PDB file of C-alpha atoms in Angstrom:
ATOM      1  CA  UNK A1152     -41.640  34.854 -34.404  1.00 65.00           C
ATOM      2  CA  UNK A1153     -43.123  38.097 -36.066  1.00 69.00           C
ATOM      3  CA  UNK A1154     -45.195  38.887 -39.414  1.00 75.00           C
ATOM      4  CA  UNK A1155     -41.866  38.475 -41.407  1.00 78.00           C
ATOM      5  CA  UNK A1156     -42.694  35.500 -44.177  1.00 78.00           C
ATOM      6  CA  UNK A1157     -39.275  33.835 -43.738  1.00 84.00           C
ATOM      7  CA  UNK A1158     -38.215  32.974 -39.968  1.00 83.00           C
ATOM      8  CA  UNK A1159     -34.949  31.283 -38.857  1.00 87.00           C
ATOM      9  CA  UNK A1160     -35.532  28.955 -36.010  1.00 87.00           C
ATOM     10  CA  UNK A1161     -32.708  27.941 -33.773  1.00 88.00           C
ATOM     11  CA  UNK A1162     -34.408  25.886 -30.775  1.00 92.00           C
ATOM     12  CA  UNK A1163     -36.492  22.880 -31.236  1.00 92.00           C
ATOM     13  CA  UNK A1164     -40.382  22.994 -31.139  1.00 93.00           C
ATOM     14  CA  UNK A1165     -43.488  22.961 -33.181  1.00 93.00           C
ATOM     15  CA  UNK A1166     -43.993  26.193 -35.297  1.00 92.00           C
ATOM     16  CA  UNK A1167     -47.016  27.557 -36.890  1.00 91.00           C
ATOM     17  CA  UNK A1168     -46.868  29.554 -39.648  1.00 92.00           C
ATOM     18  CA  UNK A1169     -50.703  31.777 -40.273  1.00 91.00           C
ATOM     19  CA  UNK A1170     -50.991  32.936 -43.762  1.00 92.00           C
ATOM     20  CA  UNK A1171     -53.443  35.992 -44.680  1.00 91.00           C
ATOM     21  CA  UNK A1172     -54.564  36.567 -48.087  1.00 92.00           C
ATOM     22  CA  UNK A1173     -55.638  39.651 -49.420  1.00 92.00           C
ATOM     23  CA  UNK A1174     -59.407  39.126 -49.191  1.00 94.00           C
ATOM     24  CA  UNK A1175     -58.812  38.245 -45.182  1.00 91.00           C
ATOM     25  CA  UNK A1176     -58.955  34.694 -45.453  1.00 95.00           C
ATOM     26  CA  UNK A1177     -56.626  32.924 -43.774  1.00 93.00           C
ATOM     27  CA  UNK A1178     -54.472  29.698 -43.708  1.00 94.00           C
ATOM     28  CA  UNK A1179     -52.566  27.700 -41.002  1.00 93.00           C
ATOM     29  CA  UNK A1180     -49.630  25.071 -41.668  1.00 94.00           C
ATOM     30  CA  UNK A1181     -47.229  23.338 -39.178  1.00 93.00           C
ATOM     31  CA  UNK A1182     -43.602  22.071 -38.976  1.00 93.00           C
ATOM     32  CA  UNK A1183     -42.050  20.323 -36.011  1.00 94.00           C
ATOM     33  CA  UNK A1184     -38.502  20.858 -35.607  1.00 94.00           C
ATOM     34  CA  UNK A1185     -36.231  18.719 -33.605  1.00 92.00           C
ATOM     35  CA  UNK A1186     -32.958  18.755 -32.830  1.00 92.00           C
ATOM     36  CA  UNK A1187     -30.314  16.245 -32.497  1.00 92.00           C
ATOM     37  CA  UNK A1188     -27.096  17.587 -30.747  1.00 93.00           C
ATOM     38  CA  UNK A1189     -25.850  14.104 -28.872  1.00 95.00           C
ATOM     39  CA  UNK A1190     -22.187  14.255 -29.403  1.00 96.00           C
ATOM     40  CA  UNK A1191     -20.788  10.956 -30.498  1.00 97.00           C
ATOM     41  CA  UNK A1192     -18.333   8.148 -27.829  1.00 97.00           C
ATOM     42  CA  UNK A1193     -15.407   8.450 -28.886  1.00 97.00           C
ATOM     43  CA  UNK A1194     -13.470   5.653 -27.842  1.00 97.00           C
ATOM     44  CA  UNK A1195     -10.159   4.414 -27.534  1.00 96.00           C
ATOM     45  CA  UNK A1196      -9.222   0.334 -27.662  1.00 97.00           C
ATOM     46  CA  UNK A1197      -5.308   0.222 -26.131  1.00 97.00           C
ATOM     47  CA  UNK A1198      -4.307  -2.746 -27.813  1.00 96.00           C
ATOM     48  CA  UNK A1199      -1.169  -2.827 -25.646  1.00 95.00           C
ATOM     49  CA  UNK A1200      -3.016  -3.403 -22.754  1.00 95.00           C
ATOM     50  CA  UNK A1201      -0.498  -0.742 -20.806  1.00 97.00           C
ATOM     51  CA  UNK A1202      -0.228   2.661 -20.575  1.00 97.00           C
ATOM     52  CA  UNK A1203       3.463   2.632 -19.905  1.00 98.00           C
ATOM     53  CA  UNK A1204       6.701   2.582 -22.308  1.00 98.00           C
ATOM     54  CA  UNK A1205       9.213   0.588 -20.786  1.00 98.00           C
ATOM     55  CA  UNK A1206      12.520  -0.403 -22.571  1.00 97.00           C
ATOM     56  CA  UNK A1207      10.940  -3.612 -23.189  1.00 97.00           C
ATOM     57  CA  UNK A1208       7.271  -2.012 -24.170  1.00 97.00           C
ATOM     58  CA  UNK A1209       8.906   0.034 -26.267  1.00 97.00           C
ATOM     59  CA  UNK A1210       5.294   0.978 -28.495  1.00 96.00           C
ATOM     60  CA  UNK A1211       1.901   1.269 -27.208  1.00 96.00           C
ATOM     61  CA  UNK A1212      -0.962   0.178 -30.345  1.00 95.00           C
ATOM     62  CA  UNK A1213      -4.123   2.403 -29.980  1.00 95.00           C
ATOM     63  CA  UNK A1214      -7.464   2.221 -32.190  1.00 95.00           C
ATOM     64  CA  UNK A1215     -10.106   4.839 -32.581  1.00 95.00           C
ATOM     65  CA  UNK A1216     -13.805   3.912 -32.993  1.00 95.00           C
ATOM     66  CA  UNK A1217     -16.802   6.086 -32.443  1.00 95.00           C
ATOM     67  CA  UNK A1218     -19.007   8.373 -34.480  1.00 94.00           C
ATOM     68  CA  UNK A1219     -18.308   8.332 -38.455  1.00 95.00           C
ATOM     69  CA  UNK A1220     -14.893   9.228 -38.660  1.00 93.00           C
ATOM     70  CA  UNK A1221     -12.022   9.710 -36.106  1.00 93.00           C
ATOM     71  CA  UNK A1222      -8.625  12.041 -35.893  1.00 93.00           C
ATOM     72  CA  UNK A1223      -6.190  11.986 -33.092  1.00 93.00           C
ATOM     73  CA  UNK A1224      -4.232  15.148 -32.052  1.00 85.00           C
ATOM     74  CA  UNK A1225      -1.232  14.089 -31.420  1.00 70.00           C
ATOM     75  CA  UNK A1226       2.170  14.918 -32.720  1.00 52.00           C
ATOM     76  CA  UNK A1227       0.280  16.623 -35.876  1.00 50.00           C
ATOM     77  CA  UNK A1228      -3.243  14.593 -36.906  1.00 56.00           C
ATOM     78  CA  UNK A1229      -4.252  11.560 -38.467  1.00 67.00           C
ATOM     79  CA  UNK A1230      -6.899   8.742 -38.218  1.00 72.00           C
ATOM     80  CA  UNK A1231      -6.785   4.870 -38.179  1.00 88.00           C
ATOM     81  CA  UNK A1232      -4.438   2.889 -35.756  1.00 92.00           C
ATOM     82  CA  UNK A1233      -1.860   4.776 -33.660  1.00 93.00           C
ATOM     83  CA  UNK A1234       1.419   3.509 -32.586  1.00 93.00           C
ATOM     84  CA  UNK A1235       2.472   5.568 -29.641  1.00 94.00           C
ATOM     85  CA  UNK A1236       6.324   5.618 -29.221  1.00 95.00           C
ATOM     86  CA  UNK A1237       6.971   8.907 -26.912  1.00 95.00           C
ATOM     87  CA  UNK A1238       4.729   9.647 -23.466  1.00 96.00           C
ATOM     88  CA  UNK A1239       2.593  12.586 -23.267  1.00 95.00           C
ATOM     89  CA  UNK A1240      -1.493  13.118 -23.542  1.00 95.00           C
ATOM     90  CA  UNK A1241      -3.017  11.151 -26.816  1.00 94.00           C
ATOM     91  CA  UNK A1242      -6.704  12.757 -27.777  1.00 95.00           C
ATOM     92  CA  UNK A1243      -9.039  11.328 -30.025  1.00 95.00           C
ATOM     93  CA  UNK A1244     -12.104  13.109 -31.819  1.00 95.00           C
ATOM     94  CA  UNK A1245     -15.045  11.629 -32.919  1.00 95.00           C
ATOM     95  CA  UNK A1246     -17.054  13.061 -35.483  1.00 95.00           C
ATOM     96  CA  UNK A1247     -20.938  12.313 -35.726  1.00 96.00           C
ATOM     97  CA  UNK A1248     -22.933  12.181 -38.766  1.00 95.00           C
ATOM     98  CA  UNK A1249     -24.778  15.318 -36.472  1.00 95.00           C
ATOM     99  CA  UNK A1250     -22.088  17.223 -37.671  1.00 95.00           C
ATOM    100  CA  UNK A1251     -21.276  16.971 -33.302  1.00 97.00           C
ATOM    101  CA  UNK A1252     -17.936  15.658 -31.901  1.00 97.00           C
ATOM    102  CA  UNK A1253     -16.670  13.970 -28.939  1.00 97.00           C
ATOM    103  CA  UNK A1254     -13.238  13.472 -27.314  1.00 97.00           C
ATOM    104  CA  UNK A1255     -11.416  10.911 -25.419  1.00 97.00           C
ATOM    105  CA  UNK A1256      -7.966  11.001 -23.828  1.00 96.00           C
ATOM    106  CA  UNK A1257      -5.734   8.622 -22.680  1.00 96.00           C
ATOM    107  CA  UNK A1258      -2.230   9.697 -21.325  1.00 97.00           C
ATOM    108  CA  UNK A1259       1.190   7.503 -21.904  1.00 97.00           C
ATOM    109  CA  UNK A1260       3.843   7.576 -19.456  1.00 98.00           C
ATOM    110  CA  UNK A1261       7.655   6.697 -19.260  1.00 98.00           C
ATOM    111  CA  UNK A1262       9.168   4.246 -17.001  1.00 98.00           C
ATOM    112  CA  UNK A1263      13.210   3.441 -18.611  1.00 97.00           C
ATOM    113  CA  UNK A1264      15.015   4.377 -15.396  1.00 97.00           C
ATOM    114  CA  UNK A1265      17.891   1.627 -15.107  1.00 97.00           C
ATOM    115  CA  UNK A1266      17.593  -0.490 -11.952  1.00 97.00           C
ATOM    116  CA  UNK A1267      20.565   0.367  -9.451  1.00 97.00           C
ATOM    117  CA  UNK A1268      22.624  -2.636  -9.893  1.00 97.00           C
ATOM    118  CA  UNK A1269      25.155  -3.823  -6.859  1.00 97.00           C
ATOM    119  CA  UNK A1270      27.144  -7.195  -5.976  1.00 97.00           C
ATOM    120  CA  UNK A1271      26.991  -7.582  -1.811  1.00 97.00           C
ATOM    121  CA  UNK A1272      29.967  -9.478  -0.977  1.00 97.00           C
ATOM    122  CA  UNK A1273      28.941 -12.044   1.507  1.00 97.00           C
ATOM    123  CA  UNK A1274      32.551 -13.142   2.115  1.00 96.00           C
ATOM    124  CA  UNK A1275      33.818  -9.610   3.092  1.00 95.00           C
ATOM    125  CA  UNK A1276      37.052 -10.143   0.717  1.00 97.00           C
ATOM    126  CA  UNK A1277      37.365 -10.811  -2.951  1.00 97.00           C
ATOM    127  CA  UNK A1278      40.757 -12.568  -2.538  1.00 98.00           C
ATOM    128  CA  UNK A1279      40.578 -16.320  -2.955  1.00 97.00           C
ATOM    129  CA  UNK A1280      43.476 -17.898  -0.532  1.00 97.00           C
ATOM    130  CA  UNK A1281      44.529 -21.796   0.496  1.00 96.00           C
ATOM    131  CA  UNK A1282      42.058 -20.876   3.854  1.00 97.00           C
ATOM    132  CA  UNK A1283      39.121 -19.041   1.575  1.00 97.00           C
ATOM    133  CA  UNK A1284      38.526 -21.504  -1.539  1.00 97.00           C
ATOM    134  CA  UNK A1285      35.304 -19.538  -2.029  1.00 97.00           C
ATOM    135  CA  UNK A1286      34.319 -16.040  -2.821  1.00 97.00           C
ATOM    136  CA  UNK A1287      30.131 -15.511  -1.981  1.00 96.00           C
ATOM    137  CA  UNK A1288      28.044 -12.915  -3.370  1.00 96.00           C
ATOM    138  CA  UNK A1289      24.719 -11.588  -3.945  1.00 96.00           C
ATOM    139  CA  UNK A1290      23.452  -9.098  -7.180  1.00 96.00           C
ATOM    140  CA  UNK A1291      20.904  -6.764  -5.915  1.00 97.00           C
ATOM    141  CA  UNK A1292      18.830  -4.094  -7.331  1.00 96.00           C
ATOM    142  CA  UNK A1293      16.555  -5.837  -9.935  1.00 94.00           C
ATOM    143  CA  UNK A1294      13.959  -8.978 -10.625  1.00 94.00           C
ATOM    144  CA  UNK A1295      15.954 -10.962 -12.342  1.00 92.00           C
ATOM    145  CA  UNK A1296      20.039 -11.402 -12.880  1.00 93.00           C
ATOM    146  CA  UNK A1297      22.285 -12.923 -15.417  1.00 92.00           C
ATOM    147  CA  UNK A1298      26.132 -13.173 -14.886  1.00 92.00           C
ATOM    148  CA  UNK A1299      28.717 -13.865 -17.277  1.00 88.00           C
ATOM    149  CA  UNK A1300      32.588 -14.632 -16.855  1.00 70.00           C
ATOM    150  CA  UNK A1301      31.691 -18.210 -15.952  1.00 64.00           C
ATOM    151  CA  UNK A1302      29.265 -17.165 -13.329  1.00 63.00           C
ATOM    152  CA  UNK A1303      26.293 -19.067 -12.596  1.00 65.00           C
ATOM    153  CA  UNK A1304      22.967 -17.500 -15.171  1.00 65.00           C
ATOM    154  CA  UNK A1305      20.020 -16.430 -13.881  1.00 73.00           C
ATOM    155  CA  UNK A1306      20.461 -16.157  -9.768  1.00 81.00           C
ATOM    156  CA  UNK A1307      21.267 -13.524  -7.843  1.00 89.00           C
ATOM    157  CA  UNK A1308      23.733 -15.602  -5.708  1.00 91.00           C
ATOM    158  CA  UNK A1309      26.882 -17.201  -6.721  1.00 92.00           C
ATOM    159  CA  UNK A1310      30.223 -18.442  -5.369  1.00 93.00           C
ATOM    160  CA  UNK A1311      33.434 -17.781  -7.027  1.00 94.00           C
ATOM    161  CA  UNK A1312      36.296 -20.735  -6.587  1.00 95.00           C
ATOM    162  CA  UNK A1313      38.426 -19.041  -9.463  1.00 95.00           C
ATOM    163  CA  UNK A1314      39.776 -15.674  -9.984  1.00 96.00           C
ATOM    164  CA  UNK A1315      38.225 -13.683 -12.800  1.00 95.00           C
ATOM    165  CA  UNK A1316      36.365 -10.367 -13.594  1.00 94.00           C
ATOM    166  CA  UNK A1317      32.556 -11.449 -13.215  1.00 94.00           C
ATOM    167  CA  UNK A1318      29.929  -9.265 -14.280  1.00 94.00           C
ATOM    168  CA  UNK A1319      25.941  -9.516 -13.500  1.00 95.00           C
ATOM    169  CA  UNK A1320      23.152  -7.740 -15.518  1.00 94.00           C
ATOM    170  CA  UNK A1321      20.394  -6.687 -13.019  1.00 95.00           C
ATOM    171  CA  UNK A1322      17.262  -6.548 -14.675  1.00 94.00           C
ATOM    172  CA  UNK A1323      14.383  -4.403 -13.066  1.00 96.00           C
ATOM    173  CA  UNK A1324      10.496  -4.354 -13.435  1.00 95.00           C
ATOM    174  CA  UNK A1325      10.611  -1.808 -16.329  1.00 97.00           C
ATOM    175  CA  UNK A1326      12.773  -4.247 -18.345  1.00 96.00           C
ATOM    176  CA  UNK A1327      15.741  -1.669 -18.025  1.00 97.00           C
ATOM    177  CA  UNK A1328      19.130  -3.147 -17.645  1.00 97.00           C
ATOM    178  CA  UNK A1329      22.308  -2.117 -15.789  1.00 98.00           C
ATOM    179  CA  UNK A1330      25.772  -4.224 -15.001  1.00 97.00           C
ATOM    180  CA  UNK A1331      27.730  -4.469 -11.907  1.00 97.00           C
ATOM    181  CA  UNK A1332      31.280  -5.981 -11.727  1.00 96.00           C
ATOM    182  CA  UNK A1333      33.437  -7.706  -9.270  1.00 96.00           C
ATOM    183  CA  UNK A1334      37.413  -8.849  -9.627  1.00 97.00           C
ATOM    184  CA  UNK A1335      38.264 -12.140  -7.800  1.00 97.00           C
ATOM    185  CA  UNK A1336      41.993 -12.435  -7.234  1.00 98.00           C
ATOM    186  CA  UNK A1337      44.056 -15.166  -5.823  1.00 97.00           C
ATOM    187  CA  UNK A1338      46.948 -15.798  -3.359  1.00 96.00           C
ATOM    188  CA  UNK A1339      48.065 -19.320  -3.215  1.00 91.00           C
TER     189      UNK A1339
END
């Protein structure tokens, strides 16, 4: 490294240092230098199980761990436990006692479209008569249905003997909700 007395050493290694004194004797000493560079796992434990806001998953619960101390980047900083209410890409950082960091990622999405509710009408009229005592129908567009107006809760088939405004709430995978109406008269 040259005949300077002070060196600075930037790469690992064993370095040897030969010291002359002024009568031409001379003197040897060692140091071993290592390095430790290993960036620390940064690691993110989704609580939620889910990745996905839904308008029933309406938060997603994240927790850092890895290293000595942890910030996210998201939205501004902070460390601990994050609650995740909006999508978009959620990094952590991971800081090593090294004075190293490592980064992890995990990216929230959106599902809150509304399912597309409908009412098939299986009787092809919606007029109840002394000849058609019975109005059928079928709610479409979701997983699971609820009517109201003295409809019958939680199938997506009914019959109508009575006129009446009846109304179903569709209900699709995401959770999301949308309504659908039919209007039963009657001639008799």
């Amino acid at each position: 490294l040259g005949t300077n007395a002070e060196a600075s050493i930037t790469a690992p290694g064993t370095y040897t240092v030969t010291v002359t004194a002024d009568n031409g004797c001379t003197d040897q000493e060692s140091t071993v230098i290592t390095q430790d560079i290993t960036p620390p796992t940064a690691v993110i434990t989704n609580n939620s199980g889910t990745t996905v806001l839904t308008c029933t998953q309406l938060s997603i619960l994240l927790t850092p761990s890895g290293g000595v101390s942890q910030q996210w980047t998201v939205g501004g900083s902070g460390s601990g436990s994050l609650v995740v209410v909006n999508p978009g890409l959620v990094t952590l950082t991971a800081y090593g006692a090294n004075g190293c960091t490592g980064t992890a990622s995990v990216t929230i999405t959106q599902d809150i479209t509304p399912p597309t509710a409908g009412i098939t009408n299986n009787s092809g009229t919606t007029l109840l008569t002394c000849i058609q005592t019975s109005i059928s129908v079928t709610a479409t567009g979701g997983v699971s249905y609820s009517w109201d107006g003295g409809a019958t809760p939680g199938t997506d088939n009914n019959s109508f003997t009575a006129p009446g405004t009846y109304t179903v709430t569709v209900t699709g995978a995401n959770g999301c909700t949308a309504q659908e109406s039919i209007i039963i008269t009657q001639n008799i």
